[in-house]
Short mmCIF file of C-alpha atoms in Angstrom, two decimals:
data_model
loop_
_atom_site.label_atom_id
_atom_site.label_comp_id
_atom_site.label_asym_id
_atom_site.label_seq_id
_atom_site.Cartn_x
_atom_site.Cartn_y
_atom_site.Cartn_z
CA MET H 1 20.82 26.58 -8.20
CA THR H 2 20.15 22.87 -7.75
CA GLY H 3 23.69 21.62 -8.10
CA THR H 4 22.50 18.88 -10.45
CA SER H 5 24.57 18.06 -13.48
CA PRO H 6 22.84 18.88 -16.77
CA ALA H 7 23.50 15.30 -17.86
CA ALA H 8 22.08 13.77 -14.70
CA GLU H 9 19.35 11.21 -15.08
CA PRO H 10 16.09 12.06 -13.31
CA ALA H 11 16.00 10.10 -10.06
CA PRO H 12 13.00 7.78 -9.83
CA ALA H 13 10.37 8.76 -7.32
CA VAL H 14 10.57 7.07 -3.95
CA SER H 15 7.64 4.70 -3.55
CA PRO H 16 5.24 4.87 -0.57
CA LEU H 17 6.49 1.41 0.48
CA ALA H 18 10.11 2.61 0.54
CA ALA H 19 9.13 5.72 2.51
CA THR H 20 7.24 3.58 5.02
CA ALA H 21 10.24 1.25 5.28
CA ILE H 22 12.45 4.26 6.10
CA VAL H 23 10.12 5.27 8.95
CA VAL H 24 9.95 1.72 10.35
CA ALA H 25 13.69 1.12 10.08
CA ASP H 26 14.62 4.48 11.57
CA MET H 27 12.28 3.97 14.53
CA ILE H 28 13.21 0.38 15.38
CA GLY H 29 16.83 0.81 16.37
CA ILE H 30 18.50 -0.44 19.51
CA GLY H 31 16.21 1.29 22.04
CA VAL H 32 13.34 -1.20 22.01
CA PHE H 33 15.78 -4.06 22.65
CA THR H 34 17.53 -2.45 25.61
CA SER H 35 15.36 -0.02 27.60
CA LEU H 36 12.95 -2.40 29.35
CA GLY H 37 15.48 -3.37 32.04
CA PHE H 38 15.53 0.16 33.41
CA GLN H 39 11.76 0.54 33.17
CA VAL H 40 10.93 -2.55 35.26
CA THR H 41 13.38 -1.38 37.92
CA ASP H 42 11.11 1.58 38.66
CA ILE H 43 7.78 0.17 37.40
CA PRO H 44 7.37 -3.53 38.28
CA SER H 45 4.00 -3.84 36.58
CA GLY H 46 3.30 -5.42 33.20
CA PHE H 47 0.21 -3.29 32.63
CA THR H 48 1.98 0.00 33.43
CA VAL H 49 5.05 -0.82 31.34
CA LEU H 50 2.94 -1.60 28.27
CA LEU H 51 0.87 1.52 28.91
CA LEU H 52 4.13 3.47 28.94
CA TRP H 53 4.92 2.23 25.42
CA LEU H 54 1.36 2.91 24.29
CA VAL H 55 1.43 6.50 25.58
CA GLY H 56 4.79 7.06 23.89
CA GLY H 57 3.33 5.67 20.67
CA VAL H 58 0.36 8.05 20.85
CA VAL H 59 2.75 11.00 21.29
CA ALA H 60 4.82 9.81 18.30
CA LEU H 61 1.66 9.56 16.20
CA CYS H 62 0.70 13.09 17.24
CA GLY H 63 4.08 14.31 16.03
CA ALA H 64 3.71 12.39 12.76
CA LEU H 65 0.29 13.95 12.11
CA CYS H 66 1.66 17.46 12.73
CA TYR H 67 4.65 16.92 10.47
CA ALA H 68 2.43 15.43 7.75
CA GLU H 69 0.48 18.69 7.53
CA LEU H 70 3.59 20.86 7.43
CA ALA H 71 5.60 18.72 5.02
CA THR H 72 2.74 18.47 2.53
CA MET H 73 2.35 22.26 2.69
CA PHE H 74 6.07 22.69 1.94
CA PRO H 75 7.09 19.50 0.12
CA ARG H 76 10.84 19.90 -0.06
CA SER H 77 13.23 17.21 1.18
CA SER H 78 15.33 18.07 4.28
CA GLY H 79 12.97 17.84 7.27
CA GLU H 80 13.24 20.56 9.91
CA TYR H 81 15.69 22.58 7.80
CA ASN H 82 12.99 23.28 5.23
CA LEU H 83 10.08 23.50 7.68
CA LEU H 84 11.73 25.92 10.12
CA THR H 85 12.98 28.02 7.19
CA ARG H 86 9.44 28.38 5.86
CA ILE H 87 7.80 28.87 9.27
CA TYR H 88 10.28 31.29 10.87
CA SER H 89 13.32 32.35 8.83
CA PRO H 90 16.26 30.96 6.83
CA ALA H 91 18.51 31.57 9.86
CA ILE H 92 16.42 29.30 12.12
CA GLY H 93 16.26 26.69 9.37
CA PHE H 94 20.02 26.85 8.89
CA MET H 95 20.51 26.36 12.63
CA ALA H 96 18.49 23.12 12.53
CA GLY H 97 20.15 22.02 9.30
CA TRP H 98 23.62 22.66 10.75
CA LEU H 99 22.80 20.39 13.68
CA SER H 100 21.51 17.62 11.41
CA ALA H 101 24.20 17.92 8.74
CA THR H 102 27.12 17.82 11.16
CA VAL H 103 26.34 15.23 13.83
CA GLY H 104 22.54 14.88 14.05
CA PHE H 105 22.56 11.85 11.76
CA ALA H 106 26.23 10.82 11.85
CA ALA H 107 26.25 10.15 15.62
CA PRO H 108 23.18 7.84 15.58
CA VAL H 109 24.69 6.05 12.56
CA ALA H 110 27.90 5.50 14.53
CA LEU H 111 25.94 4.24 17.54
CA ALA H 112 23.91 1.80 15.42
CA ALA H 113 27.09 0.58 13.69
CA MET H 114 28.83 0.01 17.03
CA ALA H 115 25.80 -1.87 18.37
CA LEU H 116 25.77 -3.98 15.21
CA GLY H 117 29.44 -4.78 15.80
CA GLN H 118 28.84 -5.75 19.43
CA TYR H 119 25.87 -8.01 18.66
CA GLY H 120 27.69 -9.35 15.59
CA LYS H 121 30.10 -11.13 17.91
CA ALA H 122 27.29 -13.55 18.74
CA VAL H 123 27.02 -14.48 15.06
CA LEU H 124 30.72 -14.18 14.11
CA PRO H 125 32.76 -15.00 17.23
CA GLY H 126 36.16 -13.36 17.15
CA ALA H 127 35.16 -10.69 14.63
CA PRO H 128 36.34 -7.21 15.77
CA PRO H 129 33.21 -5.14 16.59
CA LEU H 130 34.82 -1.95 15.28
CA LEU H 131 35.59 -3.57 11.93
CA LEU H 132 32.01 -4.85 11.64
CA GLY H 133 30.75 -1.34 12.37
CA PHE H 134 32.97 0.21 9.68
CA ALA H 135 31.86 -2.45 7.20
CA ALA H 136 28.17 -1.75 7.91
CA ILE H 137 28.57 2.01 7.32
CA TRP H 138 30.46 1.67 4.05
CA ILE H 139 28.46 -1.22 2.60
CA VAL H 140 25.30 0.83 3.11
CA THR H 141 27.02 3.92 1.68
CA PHE H 142 28.05 1.96 -1.43
CA VAL H 143 24.45 0.81 -1.92
CA HIS H 144 23.16 4.38 -1.75
CA LEU H 145 25.84 5.56 -4.17
CA ARG H 146 24.30 3.24 -6.76
CA GLY H 147 21.08 5.26 -6.91
CA THR H 148 17.49 5.40 -5.67
CA ARG H 149 16.44 2.05 -7.15
CA HIS H 150 19.20 0.17 -5.35
CA SER H 151 18.53 2.13 -2.16
CA SER H 152 14.82 1.26 -2.31
CA VAL H 153 15.39 -2.44 -2.91
CA PHE H 154 17.92 -2.62 -0.06
CA GLN H 155 15.75 -0.59 2.34
CA ILE H 156 12.53 -2.47 1.64
CA GLY H 157 14.17 -5.89 1.62
CA PHE H 158 16.04 -5.54 4.90
CA THR H 159 13.14 -3.77 6.62
CA LEU H 160 10.77 -6.60 5.68
CA LEU H 161 13.36 -9.09 6.94
CA LYS H 162 13.59 -7.10 10.17
CA LEU H 163 9.81 -7.14 10.62
CA ALA H 164 9.61 -10.85 9.82
CA LEU H 165 12.29 -11.72 12.38
CA ILE H 166 10.65 -9.58 15.09
CA ALA H 167 7.24 -11.09 14.32
CA ALA H 168 8.75 -14.59 14.49
CA PHE H 169 10.37 -13.81 17.85
CA ILE H 170 7.06 -12.48 19.18
CA GLY H 171 5.14 -15.50 17.89
CA VAL H 172 7.56 -18.07 19.31
CA GLY H 173 7.73 -16.18 22.62
CA PHE H 174 3.97 -16.14 23.13
CA ALA H 175 3.61 -19.75 21.92
CA GLY H 176 6.00 -20.94 24.61
CA GLY H 177 3.70 -19.88 27.43
CA GLY H 178 4.15 -17.15 29.99
CA ASP H 179 5.41 -16.37 33.44
CA PRO H 180 2.40 -16.64 35.77
CA ALA H 181 3.98 -13.97 37.98
CA ILE H 182 3.42 -11.26 35.35
CA SER H 183 -0.01 -9.84 34.58
CA PHE H 184 -1.13 -7.29 32.02
CA ALA H 185 -4.41 -6.56 33.80
CA PRO H 186 -4.64 -3.29 35.77
CA GLY H 187 -3.62 -3.75 39.39
CA THR H 188 -4.25 -1.94 42.63
CA PHE H 189 -1.01 0.05 42.52
CA ASP H 190 -1.06 0.89 38.79
CA PRO H 191 -2.89 4.26 39.08
CA ALA H 192 -0.25 5.52 41.51
CA GLN H 193 2.54 4.33 39.23
CA ILE H 194 1.01 6.00 36.17
CA VAL H 195 1.06 9.44 37.82
CA SER H 196 4.51 8.91 39.38
CA ALA H 197 7.75 10.68 38.48
CA SER H 198 9.18 7.31 37.40
CA PHE H 199 6.49 6.93 34.72
CA ALA H 200 7.18 10.42 33.38
CA ILE H 201 10.96 9.94 33.33
CA ASN H 202 10.71 6.53 31.65
CA LEU H 203 8.41 8.09 29.06
CA VAL H 204 11.39 10.24 28.01
CA PHE H 205 13.40 7.11 27.22
CA VAL H 206 10.48 5.52 25.40
CA MET H 207 10.27 8.63 23.22
CA TYR H 208 13.99 8.29 22.46
CA ALA H 209 13.30 4.71 21.37
CA TYR H 210 10.48 5.94 19.10
CA SER H 211 12.57 8.70 17.48
CA GLY H 212 12.45 8.49 13.70
CA TRP H 213 8.67 8.88 13.29
CA ASN H 214 9.38 11.98 11.13
CA ALA H 215 11.91 10.24 8.84
CA ALA H 216 9.88 10.38 5.62
CA THR H 217 9.68 14.19 5.75
CA TYR H 218 13.37 14.29 4.86
CA ILE H 219 12.62 12.83 1.41
CA VAL H 220 9.15 14.33 0.81
CA GLY H 221 10.38 16.13 -2.32
CA GLU H 222 11.30 12.77 -3.88
CA LEU H 223 8.00 11.03 -3.16
CA ALA H 224 5.38 10.32 -5.77
CA ASP H 225 2.20 12.24 -4.82
CA PRO H 226 3.40 13.63 -1.43
CA PRO H 227 -0.10 14.73 -0.22
CA ARG H 228 -1.14 11.07 -0.20
CA SER H 229 2.06 9.10 0.19
CA LEU H 230 3.74 11.12 2.97
CA PRO H 231 0.91 10.97 5.57
CA ARG H 232 0.45 7.31 4.75
CA ALA H 233 4.15 6.52 5.22
CA LEU H 234 4.35 8.42 8.52
CA LEU H 235 1.15 7.03 10.01
CA VAL H 236 1.45 3.44 8.80
CA GLY H 237 5.14 3.24 9.66
CA THR H 238 4.69 4.74 13.13
CA SER H 239 1.63 2.58 13.88
CA VAL H 240 3.43 -0.62 12.87
CA VAL H 241 6.36 0.22 15.13
CA VAL H 242 4.12 1.06 18.09
CA VAL H 243 2.26 -2.27 17.81
CA LEU H 244 5.49 -4.27 17.44
CA SER H 245 7.18 -2.43 20.31
CA ILE H 246 4.29 -3.16 22.69
CA ALA H 247 4.17 -6.81 21.60
CA LEU H 248 7.96 -7.20 21.86
CA ASN H 249 8.08 -5.80 25.38
CA ALA H 250 5.15 -8.02 26.32
CA VAL H 251 7.14 -11.05 25.14
CA PHE H 252 10.17 -9.95 27.16
CA LEU H 253 7.97 -9.68 30.25
CA VAL H 254 6.11 -12.94 29.64
CA THR H 255 9.18 -15.09 28.98
CA THR H 256 11.65 -13.71 31.51
CA PRO H 257 11.39 -13.13 35.27
CA LEU H 258 11.51 -9.46 36.24
CA ALA H 259 14.48 -10.11 38.52
CA GLU H 260 16.58 -11.11 35.50
CA LEU H 261 15.52 -8.08 33.45
CA ALA H 262 15.82 -5.36 36.10
CA GLY H 263 18.77 -3.06 35.49
CA GLN H 264 20.00 -4.98 32.44
CA ILE H 265 20.77 -3.52 29.02
CA GLU H 266 20.75 -6.66 26.84
CA VAL H 267 17.16 -7.59 27.73
CA ALA H 268 16.53 -9.03 24.26
CA VAL H 269 19.45 -11.44 24.60
CA ILE H 270 18.33 -12.48 28.11
CA ALA H 271 14.77 -13.07 26.88
CA GLY H 272 16.12 -14.87 23.81
CA ARG H 273 17.78 -17.48 26.00
CA HIS H 274 14.44 -18.17 27.67
CA VAL H 275 12.68 -18.42 24.31
CA PHE H 276 15.28 -20.39 22.31
CA GLY H 277 17.48 -21.96 24.97
CA GLU H 278 21.27 -21.67 24.95
CA ALA H 279 21.28 -20.71 21.27
CA GLY H 280 19.04 -17.74 22.08
CA GLY H 281 21.90 -15.28 22.45
CA ARG H 282 23.20 -16.04 18.98
CA ILE H 283 19.72 -15.99 17.43
CA VAL H 284 18.81 -12.64 18.99
CA GLY H 285 22.25 -11.24 18.12
CA GLY H 286 21.60 -12.12 14.49
CA LEU H 287 18.11 -10.61 14.68
CA ILE H 288 19.44 -7.32 16.02
CA CYS H 289 22.28 -7.19 13.45
CA ALA H 290 19.85 -7.79 10.59
CA GLY H 291 17.59 -5.12 12.06
CA LEU H 292 20.31 -2.50 12.47
CA LEU H 293 21.37 -2.61 8.81
CA PRO H 294 18.13 -0.98 7.56
CA THR H 295 18.33 1.47 10.48
CA ILE H 296 21.77 2.60 9.30
CA SER H 297 20.50 2.65 5.73
CA ALA H 298 17.51 4.86 6.59
CA MET H 299 19.71 7.46 8.28
CA MET H 300 22.32 7.32 5.51
CA TRP H 301 19.53 7.92 3.00
CA ILE H 302 17.72 10.84 4.62
CA GLY H 303 20.55 12.67 6.41
CA PRO H 304 22.38 13.86 3.26
CA ARG H 305 19.15 15.45 1.97
CA VAL H 306 19.57 18.14 4.62
CA THR H 307 23.09 18.95 3.42
CA VAL H 308 21.90 19.01 -0.20
CA ALA H 309 19.15 21.53 0.55
CA MET H 310 21.59 23.73 2.47
CA GLY H 311 23.99 23.57 -0.47
CA GLU H 312 21.23 24.63 -2.84
CA ASP H 313 20.38 27.66 -0.71
CA VAL H 314 23.80 28.77 0.55
CA PRO H 315 26.42 29.42 -2.14
CA ALA H 316 29.29 28.71 0.27
CA LEU H 317 28.00 25.13 0.62
CA ARG H 318 27.29 24.61 -3.07
CA LEU H 319 29.68 21.66 -3.24
CA PHE H 320 27.22 19.55 -1.25
CA ALA H 321 24.31 20.28 -3.57
CA GLY H 322 25.88 18.35 -6.43
CA ARG H 323 24.44 15.04 -7.60
CA SER H 324 25.76 12.24 -9.75
CA ARG H 325 24.29 11.21 -13.10
CA ARG H 326 21.98 8.90 -11.16
CA GLY H 327 20.76 11.73 -8.93
CA VAL H 328 22.83 10.66 -5.90
CA PRO H 329 24.10 13.47 -3.59
CA VAL H 330 27.60 12.01 -3.58
CA ALA H 331 29.43 14.75 -1.64
CA ALA H 332 26.73 14.98 1.04
CA LEU H 333 26.55 11.20 1.40
CA LEU H 334 30.32 10.79 1.68
CA LEU H 335 30.47 13.64 4.20
CA GLN H 336 27.98 11.91 6.50
CA ALA H 337 29.69 8.53 6.09
CA GLY H 338 33.06 10.15 6.84
CA VAL H 339 31.84 11.90 9.99
CA ALA H 340 30.14 8.69 11.21
CA THR H 341 33.37 6.77 10.58
CA VAL H 342 35.43 9.29 12.56
CA LEU H 343 32.95 9.22 15.45
CA LEU H 344 32.96 5.43 15.43
CA SER H 345 36.75 5.21 15.39
CA THR H 346 37.14 7.72 18.24
CA GLN H 347 34.31 6.12 20.27
CA SER H 348 33.05 9.65 20.99
CA PHE H 349 29.60 9.24 19.47
CA GLU H 350 27.85 8.51 22.77
CA ALA H 351 29.06 11.82 24.20
CA VAL H 352 27.96 13.54 20.98
CA LEU H 353 24.53 11.92 21.21
CA ASP H 354 24.20 13.14 24.79
CA PHE H 355 24.73 16.76 23.89
CA ILE H 356 22.77 16.88 20.61
CA GLN H 357 19.60 15.37 22.07
CA PHE H 358 18.43 18.68 23.52
CA GLY H 359 18.89 20.49 20.22
CA LEU H 360 17.12 17.82 18.16
CA ILE H 361 14.14 17.76 20.52
CA LEU H 362 14.01 21.56 20.57
CA CYS H 363 13.85 21.64 16.75
CA SER H 364 10.85 19.27 16.82
CA PHE H 365 9.23 21.41 19.49
CA LEU H 366 9.68 24.57 17.39
CA THR H 367 8.36 22.80 14.30
CA VAL H 368 5.10 21.74 15.95
CA ILE H 369 4.65 25.20 17.49
CA GLY H 370 5.03 26.40 13.92
CA LEU H 371 1.98 24.36 12.93
CA ILE H 372 -0.13 26.34 15.40
CA LYS H 373 1.51 29.60 14.29
CA LEU H 374 0.64 28.97 10.63
CA ARG H 375 -2.93 27.97 11.48
CA ILE H 376 -3.34 31.40 13.15
CA THR H 377 -1.36 33.61 10.77
CA PHE H 378 -2.16 31.87 7.46
CA PRO H 379 -5.51 30.13 7.96
CA ASP H 380 -6.25 30.13 4.21
CA GLN H 381 -2.92 28.57 3.17
CA PRO H 382 -3.58 25.41 1.09
CA ARG H 383 -3.16 22.33 3.29
CA PRO H 384 -3.22 19.06 1.31
CA PHE H 385 -3.34 17.20 4.64
CA ARG H 386 -4.80 18.57 7.87
CA THR H 387 -3.72 17.29 11.27
CA TRP H 388 -6.35 15.05 12.78
CA GLY H 389 -7.63 16.21 16.16
CA TYR H 390 -6.16 19.72 15.94
CA PRO H 391 -5.45 21.50 18.31
CA ILE H 392 -5.37 18.62 20.82
CA THR H 393 -2.87 16.65 18.73
CA PRO H 394 -0.08 19.26 18.68
CA LEU H 395 -0.74 20.21 22.31
CA ILE H 396 -0.19 16.59 23.43
CA PHE H 397 3.08 16.45 21.52
CA LEU H 398 4.23 19.84 22.80
CA ALA H 399 3.44 18.99 26.43
CA VAL H 400 5.49 15.78 26.37
CA THR H 401 8.30 17.35 24.37
CA LEU H 402 8.49 20.30 26.78
CA PHE H 403 8.72 17.84 29.67
CA MET H 404 11.61 16.09 27.87
CA LEU H 405 13.42 19.40 27.42
CA VAL H 406 12.98 20.31 31.10
CA HIS H 407 14.15 16.84 32.11
CA LEU H 408 17.29 17.14 29.98
CA VAL H 409 18.13 20.56 31.41
CA THR H 410 17.66 19.15 34.92
CA VAL H 411 19.67 15.94 34.60
CA ARG H 412 22.15 16.97 31.89
CA PRO H 413 22.60 20.73 32.19
CA LEU H 414 26.09 20.85 30.67
CA GLN H 415 25.13 18.70 27.69
CA SER H 416 22.00 20.78 27.12
CA LEU H 417 24.05 23.96 27.23
CA ALA H 418 26.55 22.48 24.78
CA SER H 419 23.68 21.61 22.45
CA LEU H 420 22.43 25.19 22.58
CA LEU H 421 25.94 26.47 21.90
CA LEU H 422 26.20 24.22 18.84
CA MET H 423 22.94 25.67 17.56
CA LEU H 424 24.23 29.20 18.19
CA VAL H 425 27.33 28.33 16.18
CA GLY H 426 24.98 27.49 13.32
CA LEU H 427 23.33 30.92 13.62
CA VAL H 428 26.72 32.66 13.63
CA LEU H 429 27.87 30.70 10.59
CA TYR H 430 24.70 31.62 8.75
CA ARG H 431 25.29 35.31 9.47
CA LEU H 432 28.89 35.03 8.30
CA VAL H 433 28.15 33.24 5.01
CA THR H 434 25.19 35.46 4.14
CA ALA H 435 27.20 38.62 4.96
CA ARG H 436 29.95 37.36 2.68
CA GLU H 437 27.50 36.82 -0.17
CA ARG H 438 26.02 40.30 0.32
CA ARG H 439 29.50 41.82 0.10
CA LYS H 440 30.14 39.94 -3.14
CA VAL H 441 26.91 41.30 -4.60
CA ARG H 442 27.79 44.87 -3.59
CA MET H 443 31.31 44.61 -5.01
CA ALA H 444 30.23 43.05 -8.29
CA PRO H 445 30.65 45.41 -11.29
CA PRO H 446 27.39 46.80 -12.64
CA PRO H 447 26.05 45.09 -15.77
CA ARG H 448 26.85 46.82 -19.04
#
């Protein structure tokens, strides 16, 4: 059962440009504007910091290549829910879907909305940040309720604006000259820093900043010609973000003394004052606000697709499979907007993000292991796209992801345990709802 009304209009296919815009917008959130201050505290070298972002970008591209193969083999919207269902079992898929459908997207939406509210104060002094955050969530939700065409125009338009503003900031920053104290050439101490624990730990935070490289797999079933358009969206979108992230961090380093950046969160605002003078804070605040709108939009677009797929497969969740006449998953979209609103109003989303990180990373880890599993067990399965550089590509991704999981268990054991418990709750719920459906089938009267 699809849950689609018989009178529903067929939703237009999502264009490759819109899919690429989703990847770009989902990846460029708040992380690239805030994480450098902690990196230069441990790694006071321009070359090593940029190498850190390059290595993280290579790992993200490895993940994108692996997901491109899997999602074109099984082109159904919903990301890990569909992939883990096909690779392992419906129970494992439901576990991942439960995590995504409950807080996996709602918490990052709440965080992005709160950040938009905080930076919005630079543009609209006196405006309550919480109110700005609520407005961002529900304006974006209203746009998506209008249908795929409106969603595409909004997503593409604001993502292009975001890229233009970042490119302008980079251009003006480099044009203004640089700090002679910073160098991007390899130095004497760089090899020791590259193999240090600080480099490895900071790589974890760079990977958090790059999260979203798999965004287009959540709408693969709505793409025109998925075997061509999905790999293109993932690879082009991820590559664009990697280049911009390296250039943006280079501008921060060139324009601002390391002593001012070290340990600071609002590194973009600090660098903005050096680039644009006293008005820099307001200019950068506006840049970040304009950039966070498409980030919220991307997550509000792709997150409900998980809930829809679960509703199509699990009768107890059938309500969320329904679509409007324009093909919009209204119930699933409103559910995610409602949860994000509650998290934003209670200010609990940061704690939620802390404890879901382990589960989200584990799902990606299991998905890429699944690529290797399918290559061994089903070597003749049609593969419209094959991962470049296999098996090195998935092994690079798995090695870094495993390190991230070990790091989380070490530094956040309670949050990691809570994440595992949430996933186990998903498994228990799956057993309960499927047992209920089996009982209904057994108790149904035989056909006459």
